[in-house]
CSV table of C-alpha atoms in Angstrom, one decimal:
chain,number,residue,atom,x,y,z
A,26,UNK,CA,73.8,24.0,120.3
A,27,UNK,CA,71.8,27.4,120.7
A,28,UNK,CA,72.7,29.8,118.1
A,29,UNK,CA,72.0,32.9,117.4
A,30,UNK,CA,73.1,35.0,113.8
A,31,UNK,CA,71.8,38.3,113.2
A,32,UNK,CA,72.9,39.6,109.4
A,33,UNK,CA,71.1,37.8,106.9
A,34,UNK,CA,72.7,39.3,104.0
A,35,UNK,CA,74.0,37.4,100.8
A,36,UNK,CA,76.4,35.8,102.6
A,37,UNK,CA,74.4,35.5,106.0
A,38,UNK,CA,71.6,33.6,104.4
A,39,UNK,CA,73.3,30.3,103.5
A,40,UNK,CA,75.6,30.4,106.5
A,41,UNK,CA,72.3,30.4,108.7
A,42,UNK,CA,71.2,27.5,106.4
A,43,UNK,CA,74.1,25.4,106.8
A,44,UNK,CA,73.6,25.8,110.5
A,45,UNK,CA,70.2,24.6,110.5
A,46,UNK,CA,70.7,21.7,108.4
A,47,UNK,CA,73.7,20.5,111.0
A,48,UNK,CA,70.7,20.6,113.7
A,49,UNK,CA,71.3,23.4,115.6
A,50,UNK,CA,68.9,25.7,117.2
A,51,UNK,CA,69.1,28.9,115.4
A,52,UNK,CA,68.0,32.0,116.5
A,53,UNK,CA,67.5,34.9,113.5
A,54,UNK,CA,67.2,38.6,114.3
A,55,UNK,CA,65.8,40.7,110.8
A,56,UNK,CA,64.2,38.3,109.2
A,57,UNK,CA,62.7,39.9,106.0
A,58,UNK,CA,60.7,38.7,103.3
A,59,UNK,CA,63.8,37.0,101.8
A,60,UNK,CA,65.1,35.5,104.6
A,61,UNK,CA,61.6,34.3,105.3
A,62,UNK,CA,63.0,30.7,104.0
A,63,UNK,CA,65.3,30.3,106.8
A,64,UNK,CA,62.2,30.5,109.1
A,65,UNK,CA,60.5,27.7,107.1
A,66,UNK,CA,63.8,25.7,107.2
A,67,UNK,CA,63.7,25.9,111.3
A,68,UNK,CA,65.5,29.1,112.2
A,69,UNK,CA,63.3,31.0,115.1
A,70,UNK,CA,62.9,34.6,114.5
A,71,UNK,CA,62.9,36.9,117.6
A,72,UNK,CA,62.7,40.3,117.9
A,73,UNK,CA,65.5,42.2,119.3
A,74,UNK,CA,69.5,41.4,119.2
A,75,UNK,CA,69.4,41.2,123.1
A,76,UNK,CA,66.5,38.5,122.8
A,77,UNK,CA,68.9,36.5,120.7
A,78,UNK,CA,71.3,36.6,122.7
A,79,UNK,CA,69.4,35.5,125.8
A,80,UNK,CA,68.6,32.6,123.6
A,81,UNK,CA,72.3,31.5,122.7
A,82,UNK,CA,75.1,29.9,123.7
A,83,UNK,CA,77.0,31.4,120.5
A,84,UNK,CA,76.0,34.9,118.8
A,85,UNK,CA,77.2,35.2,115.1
A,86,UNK,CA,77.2,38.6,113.4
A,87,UNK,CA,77.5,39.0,109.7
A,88,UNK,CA,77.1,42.6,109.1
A,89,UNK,CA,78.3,45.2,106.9
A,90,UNK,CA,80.3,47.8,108.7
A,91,UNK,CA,82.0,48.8,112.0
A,92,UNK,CA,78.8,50.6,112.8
A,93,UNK,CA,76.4,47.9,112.3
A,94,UNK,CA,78.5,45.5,114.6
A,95,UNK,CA,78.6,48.9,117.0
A,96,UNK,CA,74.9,49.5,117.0
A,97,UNK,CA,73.9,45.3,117.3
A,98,UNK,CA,76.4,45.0,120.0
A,99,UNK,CA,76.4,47.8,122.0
A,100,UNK,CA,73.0,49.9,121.0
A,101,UNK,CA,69.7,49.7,122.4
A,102,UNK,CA,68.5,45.8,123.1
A,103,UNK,CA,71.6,44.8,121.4
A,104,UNK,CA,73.5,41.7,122.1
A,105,UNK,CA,75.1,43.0,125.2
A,106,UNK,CA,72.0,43.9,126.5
A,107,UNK,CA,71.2,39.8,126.8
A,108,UNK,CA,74.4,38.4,126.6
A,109,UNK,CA,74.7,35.3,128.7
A,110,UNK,CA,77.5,34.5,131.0
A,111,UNK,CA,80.3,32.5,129.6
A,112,UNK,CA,78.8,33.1,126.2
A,113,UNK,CA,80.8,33.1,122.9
A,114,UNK,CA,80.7,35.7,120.4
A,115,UNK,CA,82.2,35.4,116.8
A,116,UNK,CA,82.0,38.8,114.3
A,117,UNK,CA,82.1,37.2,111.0
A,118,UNK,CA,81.6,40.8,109.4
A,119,UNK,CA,84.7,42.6,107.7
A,120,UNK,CA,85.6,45.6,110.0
A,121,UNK,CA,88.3,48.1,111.3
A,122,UNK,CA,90.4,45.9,113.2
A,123,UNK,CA,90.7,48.7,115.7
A,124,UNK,CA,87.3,48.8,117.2
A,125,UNK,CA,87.8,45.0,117.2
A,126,UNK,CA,89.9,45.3,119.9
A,127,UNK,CA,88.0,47.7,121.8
A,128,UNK,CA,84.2,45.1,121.4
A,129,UNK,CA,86.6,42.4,121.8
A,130,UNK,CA,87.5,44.3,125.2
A,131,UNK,CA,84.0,45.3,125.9
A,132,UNK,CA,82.8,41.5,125.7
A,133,UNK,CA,85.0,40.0,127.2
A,134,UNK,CA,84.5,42.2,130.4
A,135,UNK,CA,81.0,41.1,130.7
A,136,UNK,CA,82.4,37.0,131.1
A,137,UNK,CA,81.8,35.9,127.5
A,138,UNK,CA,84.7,35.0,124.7
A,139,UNK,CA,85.2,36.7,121.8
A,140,UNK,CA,86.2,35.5,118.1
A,141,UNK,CA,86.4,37.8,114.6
A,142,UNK,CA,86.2,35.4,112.0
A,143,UNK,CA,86.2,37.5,109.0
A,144,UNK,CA,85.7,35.4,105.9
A,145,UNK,CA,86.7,35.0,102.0
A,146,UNK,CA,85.0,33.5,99.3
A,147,UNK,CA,81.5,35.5,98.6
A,148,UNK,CA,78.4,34.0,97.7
A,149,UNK,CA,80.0,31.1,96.1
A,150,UNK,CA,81.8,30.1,99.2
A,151,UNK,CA,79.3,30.7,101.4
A,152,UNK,CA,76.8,28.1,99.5
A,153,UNK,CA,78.8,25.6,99.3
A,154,UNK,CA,79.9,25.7,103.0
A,155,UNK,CA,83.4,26.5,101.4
A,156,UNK,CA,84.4,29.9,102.8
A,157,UNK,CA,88.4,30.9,104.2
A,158,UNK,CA,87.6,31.9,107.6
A,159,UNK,CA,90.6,34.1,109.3
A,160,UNK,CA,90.3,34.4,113.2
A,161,UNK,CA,91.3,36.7,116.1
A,162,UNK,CA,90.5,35.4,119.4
A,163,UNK,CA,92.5,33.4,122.7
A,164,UNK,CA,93.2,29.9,121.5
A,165,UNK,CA,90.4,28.9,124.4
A,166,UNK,CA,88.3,30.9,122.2
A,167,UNK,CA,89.0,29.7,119.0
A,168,UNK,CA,88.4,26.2,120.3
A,169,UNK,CA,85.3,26.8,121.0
A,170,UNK,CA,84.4,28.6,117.8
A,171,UNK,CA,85.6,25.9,115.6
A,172,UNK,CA,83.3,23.3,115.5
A,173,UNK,CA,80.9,26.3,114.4
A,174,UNK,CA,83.4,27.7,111.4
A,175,UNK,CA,83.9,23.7,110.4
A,176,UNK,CA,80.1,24.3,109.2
A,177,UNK,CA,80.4,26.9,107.1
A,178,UNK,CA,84.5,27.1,106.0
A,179,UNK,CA,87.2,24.9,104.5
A,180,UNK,CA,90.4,26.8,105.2
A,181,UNK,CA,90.1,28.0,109.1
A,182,UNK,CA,93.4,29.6,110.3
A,183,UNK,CA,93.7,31.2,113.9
A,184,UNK,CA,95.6,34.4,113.2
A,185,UNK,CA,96.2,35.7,116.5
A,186,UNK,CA,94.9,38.0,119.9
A,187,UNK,CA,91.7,39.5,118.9
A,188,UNK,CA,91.8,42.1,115.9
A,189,UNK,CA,94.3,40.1,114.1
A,190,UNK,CA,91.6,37.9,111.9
A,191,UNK,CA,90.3,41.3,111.0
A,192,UNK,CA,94.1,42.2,110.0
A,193,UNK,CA,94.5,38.9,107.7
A,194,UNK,CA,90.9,40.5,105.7
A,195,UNK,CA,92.2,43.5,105.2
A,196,UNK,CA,94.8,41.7,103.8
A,197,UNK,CA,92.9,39.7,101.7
A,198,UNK,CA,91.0,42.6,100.4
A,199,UNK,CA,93.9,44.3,99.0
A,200,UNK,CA,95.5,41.5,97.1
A,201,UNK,CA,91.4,41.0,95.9
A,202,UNK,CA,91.3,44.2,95.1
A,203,UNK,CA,94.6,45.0,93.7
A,204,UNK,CA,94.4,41.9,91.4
A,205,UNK,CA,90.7,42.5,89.8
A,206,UNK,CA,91.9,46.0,88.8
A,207,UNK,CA,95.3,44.1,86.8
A,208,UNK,CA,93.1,41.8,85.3
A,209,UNK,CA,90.5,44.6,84.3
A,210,UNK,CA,93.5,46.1,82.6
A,211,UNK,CA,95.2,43.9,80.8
A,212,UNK,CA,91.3,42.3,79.4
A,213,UNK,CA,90.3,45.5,78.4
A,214,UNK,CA,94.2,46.3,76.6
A,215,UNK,CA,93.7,42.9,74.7
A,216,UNK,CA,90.4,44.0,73.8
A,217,UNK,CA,91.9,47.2,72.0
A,218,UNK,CA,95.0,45.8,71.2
A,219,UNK,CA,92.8,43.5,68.8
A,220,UNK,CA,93.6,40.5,70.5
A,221,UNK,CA,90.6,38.4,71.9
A,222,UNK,CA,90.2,38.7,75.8
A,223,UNK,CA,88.5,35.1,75.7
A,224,UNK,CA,91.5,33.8,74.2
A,225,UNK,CA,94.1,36.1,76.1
A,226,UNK,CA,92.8,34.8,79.1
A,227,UNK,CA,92.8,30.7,78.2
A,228,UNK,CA,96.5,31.9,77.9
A,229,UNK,CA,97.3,32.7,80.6
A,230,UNK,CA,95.7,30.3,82.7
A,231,UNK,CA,98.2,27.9,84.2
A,232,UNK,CA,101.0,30.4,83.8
A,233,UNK,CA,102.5,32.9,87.0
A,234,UNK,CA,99.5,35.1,86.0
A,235,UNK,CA,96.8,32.3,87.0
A,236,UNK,CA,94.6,33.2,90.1
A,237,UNK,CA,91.1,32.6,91.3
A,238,UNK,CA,90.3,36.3,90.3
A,239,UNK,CA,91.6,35.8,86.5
A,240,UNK,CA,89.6,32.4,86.3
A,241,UNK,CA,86.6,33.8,88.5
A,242,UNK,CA,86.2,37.4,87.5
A,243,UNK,CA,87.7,37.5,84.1
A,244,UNK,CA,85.6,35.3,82.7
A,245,UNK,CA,82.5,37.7,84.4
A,246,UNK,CA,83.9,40.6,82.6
A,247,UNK,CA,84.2,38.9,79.1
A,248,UNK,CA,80.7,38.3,79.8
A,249,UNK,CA,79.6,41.5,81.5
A,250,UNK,CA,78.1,39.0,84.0
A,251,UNK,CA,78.0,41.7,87.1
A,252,UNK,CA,75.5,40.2,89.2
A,253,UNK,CA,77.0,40.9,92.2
A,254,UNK,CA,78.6,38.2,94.5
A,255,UNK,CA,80.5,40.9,96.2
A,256,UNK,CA,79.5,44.2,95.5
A,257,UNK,CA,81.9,46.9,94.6
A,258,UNK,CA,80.6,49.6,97.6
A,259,UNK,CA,81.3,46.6,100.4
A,260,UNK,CA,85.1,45.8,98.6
A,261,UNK,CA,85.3,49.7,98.9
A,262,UNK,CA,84.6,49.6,102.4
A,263,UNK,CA,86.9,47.2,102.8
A,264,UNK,CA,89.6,48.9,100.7
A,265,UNK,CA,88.7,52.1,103.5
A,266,UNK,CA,89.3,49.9,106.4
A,267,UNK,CA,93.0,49.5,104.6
A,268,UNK,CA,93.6,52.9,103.7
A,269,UNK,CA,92.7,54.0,107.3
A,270,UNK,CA,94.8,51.5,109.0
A,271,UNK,CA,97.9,52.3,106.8
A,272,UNK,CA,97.1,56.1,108.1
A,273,UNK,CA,97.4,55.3,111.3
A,274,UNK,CA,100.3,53.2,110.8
A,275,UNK,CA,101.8,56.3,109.0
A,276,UNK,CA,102.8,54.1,105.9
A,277,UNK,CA,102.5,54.2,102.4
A,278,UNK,CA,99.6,51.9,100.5
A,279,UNK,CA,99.7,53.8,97.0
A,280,UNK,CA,98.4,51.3,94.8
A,281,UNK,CA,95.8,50.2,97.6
A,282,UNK,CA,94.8,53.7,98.3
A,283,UNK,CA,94.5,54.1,94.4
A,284,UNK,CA,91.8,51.4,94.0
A,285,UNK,CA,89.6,53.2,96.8
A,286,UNK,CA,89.5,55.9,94.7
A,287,UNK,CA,88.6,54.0,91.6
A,288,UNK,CA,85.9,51.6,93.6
A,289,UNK,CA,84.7,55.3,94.8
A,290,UNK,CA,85.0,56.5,91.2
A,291,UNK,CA,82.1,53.1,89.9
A,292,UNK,CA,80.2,54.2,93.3
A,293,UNK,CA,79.3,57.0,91.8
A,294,UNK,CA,78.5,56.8,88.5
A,295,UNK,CA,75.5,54.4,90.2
A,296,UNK,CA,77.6,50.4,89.6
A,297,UNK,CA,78.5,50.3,94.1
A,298,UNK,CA,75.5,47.4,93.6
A,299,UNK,CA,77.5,45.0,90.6
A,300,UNK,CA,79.8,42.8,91.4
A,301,UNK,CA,83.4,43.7,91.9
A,302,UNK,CA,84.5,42.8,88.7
A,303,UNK,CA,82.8,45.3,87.2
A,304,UNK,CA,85.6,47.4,87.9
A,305,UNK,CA,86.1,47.3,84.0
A,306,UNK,CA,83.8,49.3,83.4
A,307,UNK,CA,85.8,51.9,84.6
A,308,UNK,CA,88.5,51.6,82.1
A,309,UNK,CA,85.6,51.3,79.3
A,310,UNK,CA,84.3,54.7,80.9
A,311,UNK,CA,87.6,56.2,80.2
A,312,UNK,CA,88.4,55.4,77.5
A,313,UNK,CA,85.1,56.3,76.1
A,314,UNK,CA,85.5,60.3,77.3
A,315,UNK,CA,82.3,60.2,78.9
């Protein structure tokens, strides 16, 4: 098929790749330096969103924020500019699930389908072709999406209406979220309780504290190994996106809303770039005085 994918990001970059080595014909908007690879691999490089979308039969965006999927869509030569009739796109970016609806609305009313996709399991996942894809979309939609997602994802649910895959991130973010900041805390308590964190963390392994995040990211902060495969200004975003949504659902996300302010708290003392398991760094801040 002709595809286009504009957002060649951490993530973005290996998604693309997987693409092109299933034989498609990929068309890549923003191709920088580092990204010059896909170009070699195949990909075709053109130079507007709405030029890409002319090009395609599918449009993938991987972007960072509501914004970015605002301004590619809707702003000057962006996709809707070149959309083709009966085209399908899929947002694979994390975003407000609000303005979801209102792009989903917006595409659809120019004859093309729409699908979020939103996806979990960073870098990692995205390499290996292994990530959780969530989706929001008609089940005619989603249909047509799926061979796409089968390329880059394992676990591929369809959620709901349009919005709702956007929903289930959120979602995901939080428990993410919620969970690197337990383990953060009781790492760093075994660390000044005496204890060995290495060791305290072989423990519980197995038991009804195991998770990918202890296994994953603990073993990053015993090591201080914060090279970021999700970066702690993009979970912070995220964390935003659920802190908003619970504002204008006029209910109570303490512990969620708490995080933010933490992830805020490592933004600005200059770590928003590590991974988000650097988060114990905060504690070690603290506890510190400094």
């Amino acid at each position: 098929m002709k595809i286009g994918f504009i957002g060649l990001g951490i993530m973005g970059r290996p998604m693309v790749g997987h693409l092109i080595a299933a034989g498609h014909d990929v068309f890549l908007h923003r191709v920088k330096e580092v990204s010059q690879e896909l170009v070699t691999a195949g990909g075709i490089a053109l130079d507007s969103a709405a030029a890409v979308a002319s090009a395609s039969e599918i449009v993938i965006l991987m972007l960072p924020d509501t914004s970015d999927v605002e301004g590619v869509l809707f702003g000057k030569d962006g996709v809707a500019s070149g959309l083709q009739d009966g085209a399908l796109v899929i947002d694979m970016s994390s975003i407000s699930p609000v303005e979801t609806k209102v792009f989903a609305e917006r595409i659809t009313a120019q004859g093309a389908d729409w699908v979020d996709a939103p996806v979990s399991g960073g870098e990692a996942g995205a390499k290996n072709a292994a990530l959780t894809i969530m989706c929001g979309g008609t089940e005619a939609a989603f249909a047509r999406a799926m061979p796409i997602l089968e390329i880059m994802g394992k676990r591929i649910t369809h959620i709901g209406p349009s919005g709702d895959g956007q929903v289930a991130k959120v979602c995901n973010q939080i428990i993410v979220g919620l969970t690197i900041e337990a383990v953060a805390e009781a790492l760093f308590l075994a660390g000044k309780a005496g204890a060995d964190p290495s060791r305290v963390r072989e423990a519980l392994l197995g038991g009804f504290a195991d998770s990918t995040i202890l296994k994953v990211h603990g073993e990053r902060m015993i090591d201080e190994a914060f090279t970021p495969g999700f970066r702690i200004n993009l979970h912070r975003k995220d964390m935003g996106l659920a802190v908003d949504a619970a504002r204008a659902l006029d209910v109570a996300l303490p512990n969620t809303a708490m995080v933010h302010q933490l992830m805020g708290a490592a933004i600005g003392r200059g770590d928003g770039d590590l991974d988000h398991s650097a988060m114990i760094r905060n504690l070690q801040v603290l506890a510190s005085g400094d």
